[in-house]
CSV table of C-alpha atoms and ligand atoms in Angstrom, one decimal:
chain,number,residue,atom,x,y,z
A,1,UNK,CA,0.0,0.0,0.0
A,2,UNK,CA,1.2,3.5,-0.8
A,3,UNK,CA,1.8,6.4,1.5
A,4,UNK,CA,-1.0,8.7,2.3
A,5,UNK,CA,0.2,12.3,1.8
A,6,UNK,CA,-1.2,15.7,1.9
A,7,UNK,CA,-1.7,15.5,-1.8
A,8,UNK,CA,-3.9,12.4,-1.4
A,9,UNK,CA,-6.0,14.3,1.1
A,10,UNK,CA,-6.4,17.2,-1.5
A,11,UNK,CA,-7.4,14.6,-4.2
A,12,UNK,CA,-10.0,13.2,-1.8
A,13,UNK,CA,-11.2,16.8,-1.1
A,14,UNK,CA,-10.5,16.4,2.6
A,15,UNK,CA,-8.5,19.6,2.6
A,16,UNK,CA,-9.1,22.6,0.2
A,17,UNK,CA,-6.8,23.5,-2.7
A,18,UNK,CA,-7.1,25.9,-5.6
A,19,UNK,CA,-7.6,23.3,-8.2
A,20,UNK,CA,-6.9,24.6,-11.8
A,21,UNK,CA,-7.2,21.3,-13.7
A,22,UNK,CA,-8.3,17.7,-13.2
A,23,UNK,CA,-8.8,14.7,-15.4
A,24,UNK,CA,-8.8,10.9,-15.0
A,25,UNK,CA,-5.1,10.7,-14.5
A,26,UNK,CA,-4.1,13.8,-12.5
A,27,UNK,CA,-5.1,16.9,-10.5
A,28,UNK,CA,-3.4,20.3,-10.7
A,29,UNK,CA,-3.6,23.0,-8.0
A,30,UNK,CA,-1.7,26.1,-6.9
A,31,UNK,CA,1.2,25.6,-4.6
A,32,UNK,CA,0.5,26.9,-1.1
A,33,UNK,CA,4.0,28.5,-1.0
A,34,UNK,CA,4.5,29.9,-4.5
A,35,UNK,CA,8.1,30.4,-5.7
A,36,UNK,CA,6.9,32.4,-8.7
A,37,UNK,CA,3.8,34.4,-9.7
A,38,UNK,CA,2.5,31.2,-11.3
A,39,UNK,CA,3.2,28.0,-9.3
A,40,UNK,CA,1.0,25.0,-10.0
A,41,UNK,CA,1.6,21.4,-9.0
A,42,UNK,CA,0.6,18.6,-11.3
A,43,UNK,CA,0.0,15.4,-9.3
A,44,UNK,CA,-0.9,12.0,-10.7
A,45,UNK,CA,-3.8,10.2,-9.1
A,46,UNK,CA,-1.8,6.9,-9.1
A,47,UNK,CA,0.2,6.6,-5.9
A,48,UNK,CA,3.9,6.9,-6.8
A,49,UNK,CA,6.3,8.1,-4.2
A,50,UNK,CA,8.5,10.1,-6.5
A,51,UNK,CA,10.3,9.9,-9.9
A,52,UNK,CA,12.7,7.3,-8.4
A,53,UNK,CA,9.7,5.0,-7.8
A,54,UNK,CA,8.3,5.4,-11.2
A,55,UNK,CA,8.6,2.5,-13.7
A,56,UNK,CA,8.3,1.9,-17.4
A,57,UNK,CA,4.6,1.4,-16.9
A,58,UNK,CA,4.4,5.1,-15.8
A,59,UNK,CA,6.1,6.5,-18.9
A,60,UNK,CA,2.8,7.6,-20.5
A,61,UNK,CA,1.6,9.1,-17.3
A,62,UNK,CA,4.8,11.1,-16.9
A,63,UNK,CA,4.3,12.4,-20.5
A,64,UNK,CA,0.8,13.3,-19.7
A,65,UNK,CA,1.8,15.4,-16.7
A,66,UNK,CA,4.3,17.4,-18.8
A,67,UNK,CA,1.9,17.8,-21.6
A,68,UNK,CA,-0.9,18.9,-19.2
A,69,UNK,CA,1.5,21.6,-17.8
A,70,UNK,CA,2.3,22.7,-21.3
A,71,UNK,CA,-1.4,22.9,-22.3
A,72,UNK,CA,-2.1,24.9,-19.1
A,73,UNK,CA,0.7,27.3,-20.0
A,74,UNK,CA,-0.8,27.9,-23.5
A,75,UNK,CA,-4.3,28.2,-22.1
A,76,UNK,CA,-3.2,30.8,-19.5
A,77,UNK,CA,-1.3,32.7,-22.1
A,78,UNK,CA,2.3,32.5,-20.8
A,79,UNK,CA,3.7,29.7,-22.9
A,80,UNK,CA,5.4,32.0,-25.4
A,81,UNK,CA,7.0,34.0,-22.6
A,82,UNK,CA,8.2,30.8,-21.0
A,83,UNK,CA,8.0,28.7,-18.0
A,84,UNK,CA,9.9,26.0,-16.1
A,85,UNK,CA,8.9,22.5,-15.0
A,86,UNK,CA,10.7,20.9,-12.1
A,87,UNK,CA,10.5,17.5,-10.3
A,88,UNK,CA,12.2,17.3,-6.9
A,89,UNK,CA,13.3,13.8,-6.0
A,90,UNK,CA,14.2,12.6,-2.5
A,91,UNK,CA,16.2,14.4,0.1
A,92,UNK,CA,18.9,16.2,-1.9
A,93,UNK,CA,16.4,17.1,-4.5
A,94,UNK,CA,14.3,18.9,-1.9
A,95,UNK,CA,11.3,16.7,-2.1
A,96,UNK,CA,9.0,17.2,0.9
A,97,UNK,CA,5.8,15.6,-0.2
A,98,UNK,CA,6.2,12.0,-1.2
A,99,UNK,CA,3.6,11.7,-3.9
A,100,UNK,CA,5.2,12.4,-7.3
A,101,UNK,CA,4.4,15.8,-8.6
A,102,UNK,CA,5.6,18.3,-11.3
A,103,UNK,CA,6.0,22.0,-10.5
A,104,UNK,CA,5.1,24.5,-13.1
A,105,UNK,CA,6.7,27.9,-12.5
A,106,UNK,CA,6.1,31.0,-14.6
A,107,UNK,CA,5.1,34.6,-14.6
A,108,UNK,CA,8.5,36.3,-14.2
A,109,UNK,CA,12.1,35.7,-15.4
A,110,UNK,CA,13.2,32.7,-13.3
A,111,UNK,CA,16.6,32.8,-11.6
A,112,UNK,CA,19.3,30.1,-11.7
A,113,UNK,CA,18.5,26.9,-9.9
A,114,UNK,CA,20.2,23.8,-8.7
A,115,UNK,CA,22.7,25.4,-6.5
A,116,UNK,CA,23.0,24.2,-2.9
B,201,LIG,P1,8.4,19.3,-3.1
B,201,LIG,O1,9.3,20.1,-2.3
B,201,LIG,O2,8.9,19.2,-4.5
B,201,LIG,O3,8.0,18.0,-2.5
B,201,LIG,O4,7.1,20.2,-3.2
B,201,LIG,C1,6.0,20.2,-2.4
B,201,LIG,C2,5.2,21.4,-2.6
B,201,LIG,O5,3.9,21.2,-2.1
B,201,LIG,C3,5.8,22.6,-1.9
B,201,LIG,O6,6.2,23.6,-2.9
B,201,LIG,C4,4.7,23.2,-1.0
B,201,LIG,C5,3.5,22.4,-1.5
B,201,LIG,N1,2.5,22.1,-0.5
B,201,LIG,C6,2.8,21.5,0.6
B,201,LIG,N2,1.6,21.3,1.3
B,201,LIG,C7,0.6,21.8,0.6
B,201,LIG,C8,-0.8,22.0,0.8
B,201,LIG,O7,-1.4,21.6,1.7
B,201,LIG,N3,-1.5,22.6,-0.2
B,201,LIG,C9,-0.8,23.1,-1.4
B,201,LIG,N4,-1.6,23.7,-2.3
B,201,LIG,N5,0.5,22.9,-1.6
B,201,LIG,C10,1.2,22.4,-0.6
């Protein structure tokens, strides 16, 4: 059995979130602690601890997450200006919620990243 995280509770509507997109495979909602003017998390409904726990069977789902983020960026009108997608994995990657998710960041020029 997978872990029950805060994101599972959001998916079950046990705690509120500003949901901006949902389909059979995923839910997307605004990050509670935004690091950019636009900061949306795309979370698969399938329980997967993180990218390190994903397998070949999740390849399509991973693609769908990225494409959903790209479609959202186009819909919201900032695709041409640009955006960044990020997945943090495990401790050194800065992962704090252990249900796989993709960050979509946009709305301003984004600084450098990856430095300790
Ligand atoms: P990560 O560090 O990659 O595991 O990202 C987890 C993100 O989740 C972090 O940017 C803050 C966000 N977050 C944590 N708890 C909540 C919550 O209850 N609601 C929302 N909307 N976002 C949350």
